[in-house]
mmCIF file of C-alpha atoms in Angstrom:
data_model
loop_
_atom_site.group_PDB
_atom_site.id
_atom_site.type_symbol
_atom_site.label_atom_id
_atom_site.label_comp_id
_atom_site.label_asym_id
_atom_site.label_seq_id
_atom_site.Cartn_x
_atom_site.Cartn_y
_atom_site.Cartn_z
ATOM 1 C CA MET A 1 76.776 72.530 133.572
ATOM 2 C CA ASP A 2 80.395 72.232 133.768
ATOM 3 C CA ASP A 3 81.673 73.832 136.799
ATOM 4 C CA ALA A 4 85.134 72.998 136.266
ATOM 5 C CA PRO A 5 87.616 75.661 136.436
ATOM 6 C CA PRO A 6 89.200 76.813 133.347
ATOM 7 C CA LEU A 7 92.798 74.843 132.487
ATOM 8 C CA LYS A 8 95.819 77.181 132.421
ATOM 9 C CA THR A 9 98.627 77.140 130.062
ATOM 10 C CA PRO A 10 102.186 77.034 131.405
ATOM 11 C CA LEU A 11 102.543 80.509 130.274
ATOM 12 C CA HIS A 12 99.257 81.889 132.224
ATOM 13 C CA ALA A 13 101.087 84.022 134.913
ATOM 14 C CA LEU A 14 103.462 85.332 132.454
ATOM 15 C CA HIS A 15 100.287 86.650 130.545
ATOM 16 C CA LEU A 16 98.775 88.077 133.849
ATOM 17 C CA SER A 17 102.427 89.662 134.355
ATOM 18 C CA LEU A 18 101.972 91.269 130.995
ATOM 19 C CA GLY A 19 98.643 92.900 131.695
ATOM 20 C CA ALA A 20 96.896 90.474 129.171
ATOM 21 C CA ARG A 21 92.990 90.317 129.452
ATOM 22 C CA MET A 22 92.029 86.817 130.027
ATOM 23 C CA VAL A 23 88.586 85.291 128.643
ATOM 24 C CA PRO A 24 87.587 81.365 128.745
ATOM 25 C CA PHE A 25 88.513 79.637 125.597
ATOM 26 C CA ALA A 26 88.403 75.783 124.579
ATOM 27 C CA GLY A 27 88.216 74.965 128.521
ATOM 28 C CA TYR A 28 91.348 77.262 129.045
ATOM 29 C CA ASP A 29 92.052 81.054 130.511
ATOM 30 C CA MET A 30 93.460 82.877 127.708
ATOM 31 C CA PRO A 31 94.805 85.984 126.698
ATOM 32 C CA VAL A 32 92.519 87.911 124.396
ATOM 33 C CA GLN A 33 94.510 90.685 124.263
ATOM 34 C CA TYR A 34 97.387 92.861 126.009
ATOM 35 C CA PRO A 35 97.290 96.667 126.798
ATOM 36 C CA ALA A 36 98.338 97.407 123.230
ATOM 37 C CA GLY A 37 95.115 96.023 122.062
ATOM 38 C CA VAL A 38 93.854 94.046 119.384
ATOM 39 C CA LEU A 39 94.842 96.382 116.318
ATOM 40 C CA LYS A 40 98.244 96.945 117.146
ATOM 41 C CA GLU A 41 98.782 93.595 118.300
ATOM 42 C CA HIS A 42 97.521 92.726 114.597
ATOM 43 C CA LEU A 43 99.629 95.177 112.885
ATOM 44 C CA ALA A 44 102.810 94.631 114.742
ATOM 45 C CA THR A 45 102.677 91.116 113.684
ATOM 46 C CA ARG A 46 102.081 92.052 109.859
ATOM 47 C CA SER A 47 105.111 94.756 110.140
ATOM 48 C CA ALA A 48 107.698 92.818 112.905
ATOM 49 C CA CYS A 49 106.887 89.938 115.290
ATOM 50 C CA GLY A 50 103.974 88.533 117.261
ATOM 51 C CA LEU A 51 104.315 85.910 119.578
ATOM 52 C CA PHE A 52 100.979 83.710 120.594
ATOM 53 C CA ASP A 53 100.666 81.075 123.298
ATOM 54 C CA VAL A 54 98.737 78.007 121.464
ATOM 55 C CA SER A 55 99.480 75.728 124.336
ATOM 56 C CA HIS A 56 95.739 74.900 124.546
ATOM 57 C CA MET A 57 96.261 72.676 121.330
ATOM 58 C CA GLY A 58 96.894 69.119 121.431
ATOM 59 C CA GLN A 59 100.297 67.512 120.741
ATOM 60 C CA VAL A 60 100.820 64.082 120.149
ATOM 61 C CA ALA A 61 103.587 61.753 119.458
ATOM 62 C CA ILE A 62 102.630 58.542 117.169
ATOM 63 C CA ARG A 63 104.659 55.425 116.589
ATOM 64 C CA ALA A 64 104.207 52.169 115.243
ATOM 65 C CA LYS A 65 104.081 49.155 117.383
ATOM 66 C CA SER A 66 106.233 47.374 114.741
ATOM 67 C CA GLY A 67 108.626 50.227 115.116
ATOM 68 C CA ARG A 68 108.346 50.949 111.486
ATOM 69 C CA ILE A 69 107.260 54.445 110.820
ATOM 70 C CA GLU A 70 105.803 53.440 107.595
ATOM 71 C CA ASP A 71 103.299 51.395 109.343
ATOM 72 C CA ALA A 72 102.356 54.409 111.637
ATOM 73 C CA ALA A 73 101.902 56.434 108.144
ATOM 74 C CA LEU A 74 99.606 53.799 106.607
ATOM 75 C CA ALA A 75 97.636 53.665 109.710
ATOM 76 C CA LEU A 76 97.190 57.489 109.894
ATOM 77 C CA GLU A 77 96.403 57.161 106.190
ATOM 78 C CA SER A 78 93.262 55.247 107.366
ATOM 79 C CA LEU A 79 91.701 57.980 108.884
ATOM 80 C CA ILE A 80 93.331 60.951 106.878
ATOM 81 C CA PRO A 81 93.182 61.792 103.188
ATOM 82 C CA VAL A 82 96.743 63.046 103.115
ATOM 83 C CA ASP A 83 100.124 61.463 101.486
ATOM 84 C CA ILE A 84 101.499 60.754 104.982
ATOM 85 C CA LEU A 85 104.121 57.664 103.654
ATOM 86 C CA GLY A 86 105.500 60.227 101.434
ATOM 87 C CA LEU A 87 106.278 62.969 104.000
ATOM 88 C CA LYS A 88 109.552 63.134 104.373
ATOM 89 C CA PRO A 89 111.866 63.234 107.917
ATOM 90 C CA GLY A 90 112.069 66.754 109.045
ATOM 91 C CA ARG A 91 108.746 67.742 106.856
ATOM 92 C CA GLN A 92 105.286 68.678 108.011
ATOM 93 C CA ARG A 93 101.767 68.863 106.514
ATOM 94 C CA TYR A 94 98.401 70.080 107.041
ATOM 95 C CA GLY A 95 95.744 67.314 107.032
ATOM 96 C CA LEU A 96 92.192 66.519 107.886
ATOM 97 C CA LEU A 97 90.526 63.978 109.950
ATOM 98 C CA THR A 98 87.345 62.864 108.196
ATOM 99 C CA ASN A 99 84.088 61.207 109.436
ATOM 100 C CA ASP A 100 82.276 58.432 107.518
ATOM 101 C CA GLU A 101 79.936 61.235 105.926
ATOM 102 C CA GLY A 102 82.977 63.117 104.433
ATOM 103 C CA GLY A 103 82.695 65.886 107.163
ATOM 104 C CA ILE A 104 85.957 66.897 108.856
ATOM 105 C CA LEU A 105 86.361 66.142 112.468
ATOM 106 C CA ASP A 106 89.282 68.501 112.822
ATOM 107 C CA ASP A 107 92.104 69.882 110.854
ATOM 108 C CA LEU A 108 95.833 69.420 112.245
ATOM 109 C CA MET A 109 99.491 69.487 111.249
ATOM 110 C CA VAL A 110 101.580 66.265 111.134
ATOM 111 C CA ALA A 111 105.169 65.991 111.128
ATOM 112 C CA ASN A 112 107.646 63.180 110.488
ATOM 113 C CA ARG A 113 110.128 63.191 113.166
ATOM 114 C CA GLY A 114 112.118 60.447 111.685
ATOM 115 C CA ASP A 115 110.757 57.670 113.931
ATOM 116 C CA HIS A 116 107.807 58.720 114.884
ATOM 117 C CA PHE A 117 104.940 61.428 113.589
ATOM 118 C CA TYR A 118 104.396 64.558 115.630
ATOM 119 C CA MET A 119 100.791 65.776 115.402
ATOM 120 C CA VAL A 120 99.365 69.122 116.732
ATOM 121 C CA VAL A 121 95.395 69.407 117.017
ATOM 122 C CA ASN A 122 92.744 71.822 117.914
ATOM 123 C CA ALA A 123 92.101 72.248 121.632
ATOM 124 C CA SER A 124 88.421 72.194 121.577
ATOM 125 C CA CYS A 125 88.452 68.604 119.504
ATOM 126 C CA LYS A 126 91.751 67.061 121.086
ATOM 127 C CA ASP A 127 90.066 64.833 123.362
ATOM 128 C CA ALA A 128 87.837 63.339 120.799
ATOM 129 C CA ASP A 129 90.608 63.179 118.223
ATOM 130 C CA PHE A 130 92.977 61.224 120.851
ATOM 131 C CA LYS A 131 90.207 58.741 121.507
ATOM 132 C CA HIS A 132 89.057 58.553 117.849
ATOM 133 C CA MET A 133 92.550 57.674 116.804
ATOM 134 C CA GLN A 134 93.152 55.227 119.556
ATOM 135 C CA ASP A 135 89.863 53.526 118.704
ATOM 136 C CA HIS A 136 90.938 52.978 115.387
ATOM 137 C CA LEU A 137 94.350 52.770 115.254
ATOM 138 C CA GLY A 138 95.220 51.373 118.808
ATOM 139 C CA ASP A 139 96.166 47.769 117.594
ATOM 140 C CA ARG A 140 98.650 49.282 115.281
ATOM 141 C CA CYS A 141 100.296 52.381 116.966
ATOM 142 C CA THR A 142 100.731 54.117 120.252
ATOM 143 C CA PHE A 143 99.924 57.496 121.382
ATOM 144 C CA GLU A 144 101.916 59.704 123.780
ATOM 145 C CA ILE A 145 99.930 62.724 124.472
ATOM 146 C CA LEU A 146 102.508 65.549 125.131
ATOM 147 C CA ALA A 147 100.756 67.278 127.992
ATOM 148 C CA ASP A 148 103.901 68.594 129.361
ATOM 149 C CA ARG A 149 104.681 70.740 126.854
ATOM 150 C CA ALA A 150 103.760 74.250 125.881
ATOM 151 C CA LEU A 151 103.357 75.648 122.223
ATOM 152 C CA VAL A 152 103.956 79.336 120.810
ATOM 153 C CA ALA A 153 103.608 80.767 117.670
ATOM 154 C CA LEU A 154 106.372 83.391 116.921
ATOM 155 C CA GLN A 155 104.744 85.094 113.617
ATOM 156 C CA GLY A 156 105.816 87.705 111.323
ATOM 157 C CA PRO A 157 108.489 89.271 109.050
ATOM 158 C CA HIS A 158 111.000 89.637 111.723
ATOM 159 C CA ALA A 159 110.347 85.912 113.327
ATOM 160 C CA GLU A 160 113.473 84.567 111.642
ATOM 161 C CA GLN A 161 115.594 87.481 113.063
ATOM 162 C CA VAL A 162 114.291 87.400 116.457
ATOM 163 C CA LEU A 163 114.614 83.567 116.899
ATOM 164 C CA ALA A 164 118.056 83.421 114.980
ATOM 165 C CA GLU A 165 119.556 85.336 117.714
ATOM 166 C CA PHE A 166 118.964 82.432 119.960
ATOM 167 C CA CYS A 167 119.114 79.871 116.896
ATOM 168 C CA PRO A 168 120.998 80.696 114.202
ATOM 169 C CA GLU A 169 120.397 77.360 112.388
ATOM 170 C CA VAL A 170 116.512 78.279 112.030
ATOM 171 C CA THR A 171 117.545 80.791 109.226
ATOM 172 C CA ALA A 172 118.027 77.500 106.907
ATOM 173 C CA MET A 173 114.852 76.322 107.257
ATOM 174 C CA LYS A 174 111.934 76.420 104.439
ATOM 175 C CA PHE A 175 108.186 76.568 105.178
ATOM 176 C CA MET A 176 106.793 73.401 106.636
ATOM 177 C CA ASP A 177 110.413 71.871 107.817
ATOM 178 C CA VAL A 178 110.485 70.768 111.340
ATOM 179 C CA GLU A 179 113.633 69.776 113.509
ATOM 180 C CA TYR A 180 114.745 69.953 117.106
ATOM 181 C CA ASP A 181 116.359 73.100 118.233
ATOM 182 C CA ASP A 182 118.355 74.281 121.164
ATOM 183 C CA LEU A 183 116.714 77.489 122.713
ATOM 184 C CA HIS A 184 118.420 78.729 125.370
ATOM 185 C CA ASP A 185 119.768 75.059 126.534
ATOM 186 C CA VAL A 186 116.223 73.938 126.132
ATOM 187 C CA ASP A 187 115.561 71.327 123.703
ATOM 188 C CA CYS A 188 112.446 72.610 121.555
ATOM 189 C CA ILE A 189 110.520 71.199 118.619
ATOM 190 C CA VAL A 190 110.761 74.252 116.158
ATOM 191 C CA SER A 191 108.418 74.066 112.573
ATOM 192 C CA ARG A 192 108.441 76.908 109.989
ATOM 193 C CA SER A 193 104.726 77.257 109.822
ATOM 194 C CA GLY A 194 101.960 79.089 111.515
ATOM 195 C CA TYR A 195 98.470 80.209 111.090
ATOM 196 C CA SER A 196 98.644 84.133 110.082
ATOM 197 C CA GLY A 197 99.798 84.162 106.681
ATOM 198 C CA GLU A 198 103.098 85.349 107.712
ATOM 199 C CA ASP A 199 106.325 83.530 107.939
ATOM 200 C CA GLY A 200 107.041 82.454 111.081
ATOM 201 C CA PHE A 201 107.546 79.379 113.409
ATOM 202 C CA GLU A 202 105.800 77.355 115.920
ATOM 203 C CA ILE A 203 107.895 76.197 118.866
ATOM 204 C CA SER A 204 106.932 73.197 121.129
ATOM 205 C CA ILE A 205 108.679 73.816 124.683
ATOM 206 C CA PRO A 206 109.037 71.527 127.625
ATOM 207 C CA ALA A 207 106.311 72.942 130.266
ATOM 208 C CA GLY A 208 108.650 73.881 132.745
ATOM 209 C CA LYS A 209 111.058 75.916 130.477
ATOM 210 C CA ALA A 210 108.242 77.766 128.633
ATOM 211 C CA ALA A 211 108.031 80.987 130.422
ATOM 212 C CA LEU A 212 111.688 81.439 130.649
ATOM 213 C CA VAL A 213 111.919 80.954 126.739
ATOM 214 C CA VAL A 214 109.168 82.894 126.029
ATOM 215 C CA GLN A 215 110.358 85.950 128.234
ATOM 216 C CA ARG A 216 113.434 85.956 126.378
ATOM 217 C CA MET A 217 111.878 86.335 123.074
ATOM 218 C CA LEU A 218 109.576 88.911 124.137
ATOM 219 C CA ASP A 219 112.772 91.089 125.729
ATOM 220 C CA HIS A 220 113.508 91.390 121.719
ATOM 221 C CA PRO A 221 112.596 94.686 120.729
ATOM 222 C CA ASP A 222 110.841 93.738 117.685
ATOM 223 C CA CYS A 223 108.533 90.995 119.560
ATOM 224 C CA GLU A 224 105.252 91.833 120.990
ATOM 225 C CA PRO A 225 102.704 89.396 122.940
ATOM 226 C CA VAL A 226 99.701 88.969 121.119
ATOM 227 C CA GLY A 227 96.005 87.495 122.019
ATOM 228 C CA LEU A 228 93.195 85.810 120.658
ATOM 229 C CA GLY A 229 91.894 88.391 119.158
ATOM 230 C CA ALA A 230 94.419 89.534 117.075
ATOM 231 C CA ARG A 231 95.073 85.764 116.106
ATOM 232 C CA ASP A 232 91.565 85.655 114.632
ATOM 233 C CA SER A 233 91.898 88.644 112.511
ATOM 234 C CA LEU A 234 95.343 87.989 111.131
ATOM 235 C CA ARG A 235 94.178 84.015 110.219
ATOM 236 C CA LEU A 236 90.785 85.659 108.763
ATOM 237 C CA GLU A 237 92.640 88.100 106.619
ATOM 238 C CA ALA A 238 94.896 84.838 105.541
ATOM 239 C CA GLY A 239 91.790 83.042 104.620
ATOM 240 C CA LEU A 240 92.452 80.387 106.810
ATOM 241 C CA CYS A 241 89.756 77.977 108.504
ATOM 242 C CA LEU A 242 88.742 78.246 111.933
ATOM 243 C CA TYR A 243 87.497 74.750 113.261
ATOM 244 C CA GLY A 244 84.023 75.173 114.491
ATOM 245 C CA ASN A 245 83.312 77.930 112.643
ATOM 246 C CA ASP A 246 84.549 77.411 108.833
ATOM 247 C CA ILE A 247 84.689 73.805 108.814
ATOM 248 C CA ASP A 248 83.086 71.181 111.036
ATOM 249 C CA THR A 249 81.556 67.447 110.855
ATOM 250 C CA THR A 250 79.194 68.295 107.950
ATOM 251 C CA THR A 251 81.679 70.264 105.850
ATOM 252 C CA SER A 252 83.611 68.295 103.310
ATOM 253 C CA PRO A 253 87.405 69.103 102.433
ATOM 254 C CA VAL A 254 86.301 70.273 98.798
ATOM 255 C CA GLU A 255 83.261 72.753 99.880
ATOM 256 C CA ALA A 256 85.717 74.411 102.333
ATOM 257 C CA GLY A 257 88.353 74.762 99.556
ATOM 258 C CA LEU A 258 90.964 72.465 101.153
ATOM 259 C CA GLU A 259 91.256 70.067 98.323
ATOM 260 C CA TRP A 260 94.720 71.146 97.999
ATOM 261 C CA ALA A 261 95.714 69.044 101.127
ATOM 262 C CA ILE A 262 94.709 65.958 99.566
ATOM 263 C CA GLN A 263 97.560 64.797 97.432
ATOM 264 C CA LYS A 264 97.143 62.987 93.978
ATOM 265 C CA VAL A 265 98.321 59.782 95.670
ATOM 266 C CA ARG A 266 95.209 59.532 97.627
ATOM 267 C CA ARG A 267 92.598 60.522 94.688
ATOM 268 C CA LYS A 268 91.023 58.316 92.411
ATOM 269 C CA GLY A 269 93.824 56.487 90.214
ATOM 270 C CA GLY A 270 96.292 57.412 92.794
ATOM 271 C CA ALA A 271 98.547 54.674 94.328
ATOM 272 C CA ARG A 272 96.701 54.701 97.574
ATOM 273 C CA ALA A 273 93.420 56.324 96.724
ATOM 274 C CA GLY A 274 90.800 56.487 99.173
ATOM 275 C CA GLY A 275 90.773 54.131 102.076
ATOM 276 C CA PHE A 276 89.870 56.769 104.320
ATOM 277 C CA PRO A 277 86.258 57.908 106.071
ATOM 278 C CA GLY A 278 83.972 59.701 103.655
ATOM 279 C CA ALA A 279 86.115 58.647 100.822
ATOM 280 C CA SER A 280 83.092 58.363 98.258
ATOM 281 C CA ARG A 281 81.682 61.695 99.103
ATOM 282 C CA ILE A 282 85.275 63.303 98.856
ATOM 283 C CA LEU A 283 86.516 61.457 95.990
ATOM 284 C CA ASN A 284 83.126 62.287 94.333
ATOM 285 C CA GLU A 285 83.483 66.111 94.854
ATOM 286 C CA LEU A 286 87.185 66.061 93.827
ATOM 287 C CA GLU A 287 86.250 64.792 90.378
ATOM 288 C CA ASN A 288 82.547 66.303 89.789
ATOM 289 C CA GLY A 289 82.895 69.516 92.330
ATOM 290 C CA ALA A 290 80.579 70.166 95.333
ATOM 291 C CA THR A 291 77.389 72.113 95.519
ATOM 292 C CA ARG A 292 78.682 74.908 97.617
ATOM 293 C CA ARG A 293 81.863 76.766 98.301
ATOM 294 C CA ARG A 294 83.562 78.307 100.908
ATOM 295 C CA VAL A 295 84.778 81.833 99.622
ATOM 296 C CA GLY A 296 85.990 85.478 101.085
ATOM 297 C CA LEU A 297 83.565 88.177 100.964
ATOM 298 C CA LYS A 298 84.102 91.774 101.206
ATOM 299 C CA PRO A 299 81.410 93.943 102.321
ATOM 300 C CA ASP A 300 81.044 97.487 100.290
ATOM 301 C CA GLY A 301 80.821 99.439 103.103
ATOM 302 C CA LYS A 302 82.423 99.806 106.498
ATOM 303 C CA ALA A 303 80.034 97.681 108.799
ATOM 304 C CA PRO A 304 81.666 94.083 109.543
ATOM 305 C CA VAL A 305 79.479 91.024 108.646
ATOM 306 C CA ARG A 306 79.957 88.954 111.757
ATOM 307 C CA ALA A 307 79.521 85.056 111.451
ATOM 308 C CA HIS A 308 76.139 83.866 111.129
ATOM 309 C CA ALA A 309 74.906 86.350 109.409
ATOM 310 C CA ILE A 310 72.636 85.000 106.302
ATOM 311 C CA LEU A 311 73.489 85.450 102.824
ATOM 312 C CA TYR A 312 70.863 86.231 99.936
ATOM 313 C CA GLY A 313 71.176 86.412 96.248
ATOM 314 C CA ASP A 314 69.071 89.387 96.269
ATOM 315 C CA GLU A 315 68.596 92.643 98.362
ATOM 316 C CA GLY A 316 65.205 92.025 99.496
ATOM 317 C CA GLY A 317 65.868 88.715 100.929
ATOM 318 C CA ALA A 318 64.322 86.392 98.979
ATOM 319 C CA THR A 319 66.580 83.663 97.853
ATOM 320 C CA ARG A 320 68.746 82.631 100.875
ATOM 321 C CA LEU A 321 72.345 81.426 99.310
ATOM 322 C CA GLY A 322 74.344 80.490 102.698
ATOM 323 C CA GLU A 323 75.819 81.722 105.874
ATOM 324 C CA VAL A 324 78.777 83.644 107.115
ATOM 325 C CA THR A 325 81.094 81.635 109.137
ATOM 326 C CA SER A 326 83.772 84.262 110.140
ATOM 327 C CA GLY A 327 83.549 87.885 110.027
ATOM 328 C CA GLY A 328 85.150 91.006 111.344
ATOM 329 C CA PHE A 329 87.399 94.072 110.491
ATOM 330 C CA GLY A 330 90.707 93.141 108.732
ATOM 331 C CA PRO A 331 93.058 96.039 110.084
ATOM 332 C CA SER A 332 95.803 95.294 107.168
ATOM 333 C CA VAL A 333 93.025 95.495 104.703
ATOM 334 C CA ASP A 334 91.647 98.249 106.479
ATOM 335 C CA GLY A 335 88.178 97.240 106.016
ATOM 336 C CA PRO A 336 85.707 94.353 106.850
ATOM 337 C CA VAL A 337 86.105 90.660 105.576
ATOM 338 C CA ALA A 338 84.662 87.686 105.966
ATOM 339 C CA MET A 339 84.143 83.923 104.779
ATOM 340 C CA GLY A 340 81.160 82.000 104.267
ATOM 341 C CA TYR A 341 79.503 79.361 102.040
ATOM 342 C CA VAL A 342 77.690 79.971 98.998
ATOM 343 C CA PRO A 343 76.189 77.744 95.929
ATOM 344 C CA ILE A 344 78.552 76.916 93.373
ATOM 345 C CA SER A 345 76.414 79.229 91.208
ATOM 346 C CA HIS A 346 77.345 82.351 93.300
ATOM 347 C CA SER A 347 81.288 81.467 94.004
ATOM 348 C CA ASN A 348 82.864 83.150 91.269
ATOM 349 C CA PRO A 349 85.044 86.237 92.408
ATOM 350 C CA GLY A 350 83.160 89.290 91.617
ATOM 351 C CA THR A 351 79.619 87.999 92.284
ATOM 352 C CA ARG A 352 77.273 90.319 94.564
ATOM 353 C CA VAL A 353 75.582 88.953 97.206
ATOM 354 C CA PHE A 354 73.619 90.254 100.508
ATOM 355 C CA ALA A 355 74.224 89.718 103.936
ATOM 356 C CA GLU A 356 71.377 90.419 106.690
ATOM 357 C CA VAL A 357 72.618 92.587 109.341
ATOM 358 C CA ARG A 358 70.139 93.520 112.064
ATOM 359 C CA GLY A 359 67.644 93.520 109.372
ATOM 360 C CA LYS A 360 69.170 95.227 106.299
ATOM 361 C CA PHE A 361 70.489 93.503 103.368
ATOM 362 C CA LEU A 362 74.116 94.815 102.764
ATOM 363 C CA PRO A 363 75.600 94.296 99.661
ATOM 364 C CA VAL A 364 78.981 91.861 99.776
ATOM 365 C CA THR A 365 81.248 90.848 96.850
ATOM 366 C CA VAL A 366 82.686 87.352 96.494
ATOM 367 C CA THR A 367 86.287 87.564 96.412
ATOM 368 C CA GLU A 368 89.412 85.253 96.175
ATOM 369 C CA LEU A 369 91.252 84.244 99.355
ATOM 370 C CA PRO A 370 93.412 85.024 100.898
ATOM 371 C CA PHE A 371 92.783 88.772 101.451
ATOM 372 C CA ILE A 372 96.585 89.254 102.299
ATOM 373 C CA LYS A 373 99.715 88.114 100.357
ATOM 374 C CA PRO A 374 101.150 85.170 102.288
ATOM 375 C CA THR A 375 105.140 85.720 103.128
ATOM 376 C CA TYR A 376 105.761 82.025 103.567
ATOM 377 C CA LYS A 377 109.494 81.157 103.312
ATOM 378 C CA ARG A 378 109.439 78.859 100.571
#
């Protein structure tokens, strides 16, 4: 058993001062909610602006030893089935680290910073990710782990208004733009992105200045602190995968419905097709389809269907189909929502399946994702 005390983000003391309820998560002591509660935090993010601490996630700067960013791009493409060479300076892209079996080691964001790539990976995977990249690309690239930086997400329809009061330049940014900005005389990396389905920003801040910058954002009357509880319900309504729940080392990008993240140039017939771990399975599934699919699920009643509930094709539980991977109450939808995997034969919207909850088989309808309309600034 690991008896090591949980790690603390640079904003830990601020969370305590705001009355957060802290829980262990991915090796860190993190806020799950504040006194307002998960429901109000969720709705405040949808209607105004929520601020999340995601400093536990991994940040890394990747440079080619040759000094040519094109060489770093091609090196990364040997591990990630994404068009990284075509990613323009100041732009960011969603990507996946895959394994030899075509499963997903982690999902990530990668940005072209002109002379290097800036990458953000999941907290629970970051040590393994960094080792994986170092082991495979260490002869071509250097990896500078940015452990001295905090990371926060400012999400919601008022996020631009909140951030623009301190940095008007952000109003010109479009979805997935990335730039350096001066926030309160602090040099920050700002991307117009997030994981809530809302317009917003992710902001990397030097650790020593993070509490100052974040407190000033929270001083804005439209900005509320948000914990892990609302963060999870927001991303679930947005139909976004949580690594470890909705995707893992056995799940292929096509099964997960993430084929949109693999550009044509990396697919069969593309200029740089294949060449990444698991390419045989993934390219075949891109052409011919997978046998199962991640889908949205809406229970008929008010009872939430949680992760790991088994899905059946009949109300007697005779035909097992798959499993719910994320589920709960969606405050914006005002009802239970879930995601899970079913065979392709049962993946069309409107298909009726049944989820086993405490011995009962609850009717659930397969539904298009996301459950809410995203408001990204295109």
